[in-house]
mmCIF file of C-alpha atoms in Angstrom:
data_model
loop_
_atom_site.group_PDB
_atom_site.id
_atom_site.type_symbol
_atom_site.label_atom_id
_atom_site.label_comp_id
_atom_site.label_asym_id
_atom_site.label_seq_id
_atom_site.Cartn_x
_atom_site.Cartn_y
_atom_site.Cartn_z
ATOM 1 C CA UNK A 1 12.584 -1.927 -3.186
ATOM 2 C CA UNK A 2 10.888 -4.046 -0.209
ATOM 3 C CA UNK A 3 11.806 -5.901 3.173
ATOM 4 C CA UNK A 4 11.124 -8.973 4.653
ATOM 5 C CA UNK A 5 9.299 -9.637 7.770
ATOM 6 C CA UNK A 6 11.077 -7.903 10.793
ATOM 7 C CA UNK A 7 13.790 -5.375 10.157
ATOM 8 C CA UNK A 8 15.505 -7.345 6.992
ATOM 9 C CA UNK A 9 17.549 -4.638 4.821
ATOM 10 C CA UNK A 10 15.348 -3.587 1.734
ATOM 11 C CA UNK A 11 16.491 -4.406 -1.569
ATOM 12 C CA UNK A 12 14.944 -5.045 -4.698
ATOM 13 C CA UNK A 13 11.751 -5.350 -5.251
ATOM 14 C CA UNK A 14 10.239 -8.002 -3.452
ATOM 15 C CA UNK A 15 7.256 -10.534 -1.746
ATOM 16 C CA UNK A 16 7.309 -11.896 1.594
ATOM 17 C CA UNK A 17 5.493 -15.249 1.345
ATOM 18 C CA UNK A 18 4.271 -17.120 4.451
ATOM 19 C CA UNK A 19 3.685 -20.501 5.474
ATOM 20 C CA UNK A 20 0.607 -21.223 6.926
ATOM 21 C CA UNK A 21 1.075 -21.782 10.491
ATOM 22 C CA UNK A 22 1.853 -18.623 12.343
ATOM 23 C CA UNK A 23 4.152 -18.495 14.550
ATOM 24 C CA UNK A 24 5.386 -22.013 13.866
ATOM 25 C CA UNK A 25 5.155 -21.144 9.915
ATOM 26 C CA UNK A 26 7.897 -19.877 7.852
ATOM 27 C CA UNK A 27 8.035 -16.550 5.733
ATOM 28 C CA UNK A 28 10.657 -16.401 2.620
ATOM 29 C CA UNK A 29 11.499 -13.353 0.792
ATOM 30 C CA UNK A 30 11.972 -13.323 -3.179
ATOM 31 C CA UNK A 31 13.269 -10.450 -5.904
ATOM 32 C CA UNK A 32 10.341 -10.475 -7.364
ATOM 33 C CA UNK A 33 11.860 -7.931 -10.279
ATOM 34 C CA UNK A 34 10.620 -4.890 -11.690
ATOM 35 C CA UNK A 35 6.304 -4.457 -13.587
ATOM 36 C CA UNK A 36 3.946 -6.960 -13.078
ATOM 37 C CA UNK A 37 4.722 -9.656 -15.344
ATOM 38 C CA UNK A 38 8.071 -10.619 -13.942
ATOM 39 C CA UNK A 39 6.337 -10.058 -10.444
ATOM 40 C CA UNK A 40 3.638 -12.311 -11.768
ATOM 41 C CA UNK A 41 6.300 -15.076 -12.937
ATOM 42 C CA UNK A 42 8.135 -14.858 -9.899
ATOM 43 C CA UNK A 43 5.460 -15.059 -7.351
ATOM 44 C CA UNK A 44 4.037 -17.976 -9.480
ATOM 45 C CA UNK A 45 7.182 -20.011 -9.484
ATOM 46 C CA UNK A 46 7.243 -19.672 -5.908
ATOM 47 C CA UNK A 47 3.671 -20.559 -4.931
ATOM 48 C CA UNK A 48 3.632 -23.766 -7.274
ATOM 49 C CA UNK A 49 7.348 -24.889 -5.715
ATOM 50 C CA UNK A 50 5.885 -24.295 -2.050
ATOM 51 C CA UNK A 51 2.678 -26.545 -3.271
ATOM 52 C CA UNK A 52 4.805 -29.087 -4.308
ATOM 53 C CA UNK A 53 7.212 -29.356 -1.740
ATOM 54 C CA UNK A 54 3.550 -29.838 0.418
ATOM 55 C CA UNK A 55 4.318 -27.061 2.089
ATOM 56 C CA UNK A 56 1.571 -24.138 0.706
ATOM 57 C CA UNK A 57 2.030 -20.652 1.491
ATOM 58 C CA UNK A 58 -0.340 -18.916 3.760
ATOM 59 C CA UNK A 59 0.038 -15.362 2.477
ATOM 60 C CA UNK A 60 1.479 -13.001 -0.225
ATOM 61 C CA UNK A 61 2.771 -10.106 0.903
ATOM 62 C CA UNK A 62 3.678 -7.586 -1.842
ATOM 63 C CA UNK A 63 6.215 -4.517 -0.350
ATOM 64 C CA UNK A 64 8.599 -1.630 -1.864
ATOM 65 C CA UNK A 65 8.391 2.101 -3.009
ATOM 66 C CA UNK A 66 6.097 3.867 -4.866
ATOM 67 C CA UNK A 67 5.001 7.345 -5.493
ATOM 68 C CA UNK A 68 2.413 8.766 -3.214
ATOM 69 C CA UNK A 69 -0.680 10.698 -4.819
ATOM 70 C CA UNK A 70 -0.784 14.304 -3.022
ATOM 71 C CA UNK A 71 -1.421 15.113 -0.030
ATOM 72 C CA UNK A 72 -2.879 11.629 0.544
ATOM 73 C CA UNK A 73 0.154 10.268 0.869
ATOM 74 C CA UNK A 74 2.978 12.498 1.571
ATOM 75 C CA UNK A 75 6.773 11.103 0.878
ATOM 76 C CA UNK A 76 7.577 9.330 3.951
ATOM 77 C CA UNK A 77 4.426 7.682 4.391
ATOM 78 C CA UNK A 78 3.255 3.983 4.323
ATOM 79 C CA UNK A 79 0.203 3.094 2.311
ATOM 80 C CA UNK A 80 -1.524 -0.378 2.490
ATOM 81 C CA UNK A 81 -3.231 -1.262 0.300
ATOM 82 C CA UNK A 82 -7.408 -1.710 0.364
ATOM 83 C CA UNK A 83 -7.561 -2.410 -3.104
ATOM 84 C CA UNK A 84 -4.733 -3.518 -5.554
ATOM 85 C CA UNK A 85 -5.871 -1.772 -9.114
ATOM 86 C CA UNK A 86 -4.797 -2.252 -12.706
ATOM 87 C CA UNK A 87 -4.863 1.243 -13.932
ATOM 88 C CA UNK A 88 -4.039 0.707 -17.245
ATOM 89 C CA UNK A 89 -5.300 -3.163 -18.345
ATOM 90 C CA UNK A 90 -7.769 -2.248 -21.013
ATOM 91 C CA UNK A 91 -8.322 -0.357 -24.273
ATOM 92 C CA UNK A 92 -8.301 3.496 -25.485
ATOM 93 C CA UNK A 93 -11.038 4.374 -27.205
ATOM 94 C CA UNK A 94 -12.684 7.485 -28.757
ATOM 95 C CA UNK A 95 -14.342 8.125 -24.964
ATOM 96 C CA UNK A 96 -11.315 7.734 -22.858
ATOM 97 C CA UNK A 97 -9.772 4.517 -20.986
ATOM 98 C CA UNK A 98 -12.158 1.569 -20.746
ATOM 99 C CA UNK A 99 -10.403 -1.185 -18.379
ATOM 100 C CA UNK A 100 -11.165 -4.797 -19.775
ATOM 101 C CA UNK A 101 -14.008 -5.476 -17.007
ATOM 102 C CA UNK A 102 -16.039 -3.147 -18.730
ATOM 103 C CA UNK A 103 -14.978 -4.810 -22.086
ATOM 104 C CA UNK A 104 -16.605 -8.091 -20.550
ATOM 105 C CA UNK A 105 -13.448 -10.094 -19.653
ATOM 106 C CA UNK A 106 -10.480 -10.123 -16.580
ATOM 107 C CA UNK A 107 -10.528 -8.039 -13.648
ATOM 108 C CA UNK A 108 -8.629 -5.429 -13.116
ATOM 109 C CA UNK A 109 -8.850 -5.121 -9.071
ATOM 110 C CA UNK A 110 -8.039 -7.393 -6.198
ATOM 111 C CA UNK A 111 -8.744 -7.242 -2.427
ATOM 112 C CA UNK A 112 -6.935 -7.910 0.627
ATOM 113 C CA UNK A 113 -8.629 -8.884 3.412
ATOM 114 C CA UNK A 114 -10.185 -6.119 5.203
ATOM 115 C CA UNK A 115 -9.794 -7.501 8.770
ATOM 116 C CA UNK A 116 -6.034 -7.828 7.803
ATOM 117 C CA UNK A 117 -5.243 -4.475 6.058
ATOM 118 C CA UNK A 118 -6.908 -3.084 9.256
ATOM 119 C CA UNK A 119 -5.197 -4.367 12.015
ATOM 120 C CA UNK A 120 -1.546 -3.627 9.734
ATOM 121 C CA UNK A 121 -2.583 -0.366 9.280
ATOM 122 C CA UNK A 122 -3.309 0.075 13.081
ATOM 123 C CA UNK A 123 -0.023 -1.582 13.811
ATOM 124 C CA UNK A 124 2.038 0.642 11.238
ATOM 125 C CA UNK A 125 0.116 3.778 10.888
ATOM 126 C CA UNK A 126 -0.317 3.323 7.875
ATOM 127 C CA UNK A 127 -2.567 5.317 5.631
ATOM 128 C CA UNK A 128 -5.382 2.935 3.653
ATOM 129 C CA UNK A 129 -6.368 3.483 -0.217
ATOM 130 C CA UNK A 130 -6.007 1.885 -3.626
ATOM 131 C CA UNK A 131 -2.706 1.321 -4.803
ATOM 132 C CA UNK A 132 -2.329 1.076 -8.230
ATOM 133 C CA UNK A 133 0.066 -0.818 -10.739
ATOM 134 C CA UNK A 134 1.143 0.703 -14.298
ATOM 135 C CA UNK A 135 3.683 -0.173 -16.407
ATOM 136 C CA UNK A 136 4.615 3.333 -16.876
ATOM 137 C CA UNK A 137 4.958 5.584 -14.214
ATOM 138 C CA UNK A 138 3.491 8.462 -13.876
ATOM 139 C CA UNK A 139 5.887 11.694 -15.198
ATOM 140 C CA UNK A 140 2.898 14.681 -15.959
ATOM 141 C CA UNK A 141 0.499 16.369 -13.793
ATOM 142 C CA UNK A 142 -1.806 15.044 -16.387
ATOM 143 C CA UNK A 143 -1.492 11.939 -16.118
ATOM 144 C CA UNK A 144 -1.278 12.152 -12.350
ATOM 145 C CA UNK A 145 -4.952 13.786 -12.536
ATOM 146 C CA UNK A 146 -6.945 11.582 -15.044
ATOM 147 C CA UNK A 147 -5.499 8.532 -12.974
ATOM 148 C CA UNK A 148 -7.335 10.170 -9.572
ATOM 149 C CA UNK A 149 -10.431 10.780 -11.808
ATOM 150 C CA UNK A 150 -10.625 7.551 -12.641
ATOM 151 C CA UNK A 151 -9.337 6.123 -8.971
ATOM 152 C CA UNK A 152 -11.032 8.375 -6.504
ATOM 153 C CA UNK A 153 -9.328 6.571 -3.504
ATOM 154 C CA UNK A 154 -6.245 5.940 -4.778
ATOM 155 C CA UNK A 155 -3.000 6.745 -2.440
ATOM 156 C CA UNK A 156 -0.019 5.427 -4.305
ATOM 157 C CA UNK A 157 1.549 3.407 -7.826
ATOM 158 C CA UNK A 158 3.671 1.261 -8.011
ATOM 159 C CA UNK A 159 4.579 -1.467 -10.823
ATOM 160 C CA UNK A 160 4.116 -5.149 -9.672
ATOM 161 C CA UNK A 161 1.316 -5.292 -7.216
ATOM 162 C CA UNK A 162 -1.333 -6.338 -9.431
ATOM 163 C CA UNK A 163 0.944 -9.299 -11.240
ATOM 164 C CA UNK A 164 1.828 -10.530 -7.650
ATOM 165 C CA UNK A 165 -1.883 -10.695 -6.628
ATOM 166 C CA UNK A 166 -3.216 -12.060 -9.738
ATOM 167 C CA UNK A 167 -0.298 -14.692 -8.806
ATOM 168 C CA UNK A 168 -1.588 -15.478 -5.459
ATOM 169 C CA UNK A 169 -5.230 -15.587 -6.889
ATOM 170 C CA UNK A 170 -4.312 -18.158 -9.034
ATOM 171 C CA UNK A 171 -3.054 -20.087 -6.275
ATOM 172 C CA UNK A 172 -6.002 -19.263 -3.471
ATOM 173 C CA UNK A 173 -3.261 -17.663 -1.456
ATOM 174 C CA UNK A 174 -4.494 -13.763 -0.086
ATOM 175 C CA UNK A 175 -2.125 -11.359 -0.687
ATOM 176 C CA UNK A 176 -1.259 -7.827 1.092
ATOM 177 C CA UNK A 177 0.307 -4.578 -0.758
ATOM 178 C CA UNK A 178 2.680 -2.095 1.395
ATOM 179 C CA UNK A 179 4.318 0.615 -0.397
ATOM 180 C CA UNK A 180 6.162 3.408 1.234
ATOM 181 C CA UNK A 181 6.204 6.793 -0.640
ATOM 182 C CA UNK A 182 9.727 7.799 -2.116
ATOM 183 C CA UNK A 183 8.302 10.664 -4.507
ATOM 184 C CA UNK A 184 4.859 12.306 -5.320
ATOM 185 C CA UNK A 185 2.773 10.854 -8.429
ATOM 186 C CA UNK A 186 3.395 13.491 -10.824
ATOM 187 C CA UNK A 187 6.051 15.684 -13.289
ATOM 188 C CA UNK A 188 9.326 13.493 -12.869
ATOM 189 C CA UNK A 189 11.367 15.217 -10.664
ATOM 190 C CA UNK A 190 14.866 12.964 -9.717
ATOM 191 C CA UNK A 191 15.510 15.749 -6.925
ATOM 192 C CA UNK A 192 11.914 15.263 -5.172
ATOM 193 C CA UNK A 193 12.743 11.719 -4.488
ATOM 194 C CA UNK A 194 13.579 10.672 -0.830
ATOM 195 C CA UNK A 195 14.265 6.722 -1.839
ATOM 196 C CA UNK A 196 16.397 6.155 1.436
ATOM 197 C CA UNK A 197 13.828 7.125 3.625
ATOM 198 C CA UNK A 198 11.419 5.397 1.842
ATOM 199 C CA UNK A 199 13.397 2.423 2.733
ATOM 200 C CA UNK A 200 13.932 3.351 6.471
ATOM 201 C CA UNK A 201 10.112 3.824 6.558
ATOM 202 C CA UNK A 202 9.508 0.571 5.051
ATOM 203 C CA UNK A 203 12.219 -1.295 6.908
ATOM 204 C CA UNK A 204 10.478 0.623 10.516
ATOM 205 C CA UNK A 205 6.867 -0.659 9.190
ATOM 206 C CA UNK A 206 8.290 -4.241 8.768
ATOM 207 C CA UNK A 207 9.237 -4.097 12.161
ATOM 208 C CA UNK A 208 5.858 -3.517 13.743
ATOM 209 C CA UNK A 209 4.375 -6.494 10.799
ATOM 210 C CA UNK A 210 5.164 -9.427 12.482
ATOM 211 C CA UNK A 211 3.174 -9.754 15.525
ATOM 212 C CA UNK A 212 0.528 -9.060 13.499
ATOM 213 C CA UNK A 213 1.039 -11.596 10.832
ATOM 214 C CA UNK A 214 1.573 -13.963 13.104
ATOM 215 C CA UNK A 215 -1.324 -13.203 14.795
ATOM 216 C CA UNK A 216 -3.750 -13.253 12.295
ATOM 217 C CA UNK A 217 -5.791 -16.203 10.346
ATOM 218 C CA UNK A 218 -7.143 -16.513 6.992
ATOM 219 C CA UNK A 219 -10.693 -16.883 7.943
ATOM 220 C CA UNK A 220 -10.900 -13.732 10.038
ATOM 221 C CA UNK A 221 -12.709 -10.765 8.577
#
C-alpha cells in the first residue's frame, strides 16, 4: 500500500531504499509485506544485500496507508512521520500498558531526521505527528482513545513502520515514514474507507519527494 519515488503505481506495502549519492544514487522499491516483522525481515535482507554488493543504502523510506486519528488527520491526508512509535511492544499489567522501555530493555520509538521530515512535509503538505505501528488495528472508539492518551501527538497507525526502522537502525541507515489516510482510527467501518484515494494521495506526494530526496544529505539537521 506504498509508491516508489516519483509517480510509480502503489501496490503493496512497501520501502523505497536509496543509494547514497543523490542524484547520481539509485532508489529500489521492495514489498515489504504486511506487520512489522515481515517488514523487519524484508528491509533487513535488503540492507545487508546492498552492503554486500558495496553498494550501502543511503535511506529507508517506509510508505502506504494507514488510518488517520481524528481530525488530525482527516482521510485524504498525508502524515510524515516525526516519530515512528511501537504502541503496543510491552506488557499489561494491573496499572495499564507499560511499553518495554519502562520495563528497562528495547525502545519502542525511532526518529527521522528532523531537518528531513521538515523540508518533505513542506514539499508535500504534509501534516507532522507520531505514527504508530500495532499489530492489530484499531476497530473501537476505545481503543482509538487510550492509544491518544498514551500518544498525545499521534496522527496515524499503520503496521510495519516500526519493524522497517528498527531494520534500518540496525544497519545505521535513517529511515522516513509516509502514510496517507484511507480511514479514521476507530470502530471498523469497511464503508468509511477511501483506499483509492489514499493511493492517489500517496502516488501525488511521491511526486513532489524526489527533488527533495535528492536534495538532501545525511548530516543535515
Amino acid at each position: 500500500m506504498a509508491a516508489g519515488l516519483g509517480a510509480l503505481p502503489p501496490a503493496s506495502d512497501e520501502a523505497a531504499l536509496g543509494t547514497a549519492g543523490g542524484a547520481h544514487g539509485r532508489t529500489d522499491v521492495i514489498a515489504a509485506g504486511v506487520g512489522p516483522a515481515r517488514a523487519a525481515a524484508s528491509v533487513a535482507s535488503a540492507l545487508t544485500a546492498a552492503e554486500l554488493r558495496g553498494e550501502p543504502y543511503g535511506l529507508v523510506v517506509s510508505a502506504g496507508i494507514g488510518g488517520g486519528f481524528q481530525p488530525g488527520a482527516p482521510v485524504g491526508s498525508l502524515v510524515v512521520a516525526d516519530g515512528i512509535v511501537a504502541a503496543d511492544l510491552g506488557a499489561e499489567t494491573a496499572d495499564g500498558f507499560v511499553p518495554v522501555t519502562e520495563l528497562g530493555f528495547g525502545t519502542v520509538r525511532h526518529e527521522p531526521p528532523p531537518g528531513l521530515v521538515r523540508r518533505v512535509a513542506e514539499a508535500t503538505g504534509a501534516r507532522t505527528g507520531a505514527v504508530l505501528t500495532v499489530s492489530t488495528v484499531t476497530g473501537t472508539a476505545t481503543r482509538a482513545a487510550a492509544l491518544r492518551e498514551r500518544h498525545p501527538t499521534a496522527l496515524a497507525e499503520a503496521m510495519e513502520g516500526f519493524g522497517v526502522a528498527e531494520a534500518a537502525a540496525a544497519h545505521g541507515v535513517p529511515v522516513l515514514e509516509i502514510r496517507a489516510v484511507s480511514n479514521p482510527v476507530g470502530p471498523r467501518d469497511r464503508a468509511a474507507w477511501r483506499i483509492a484515494d489514499a493511493l492517489a494521495a500517496l502516488t501525488e506526494g511521491f511526486g513532489k519527494l524526489t527533488p527533495v530526496l535528492e536534495g538532501w544529505n545525511r548530516h543535515d539537521r
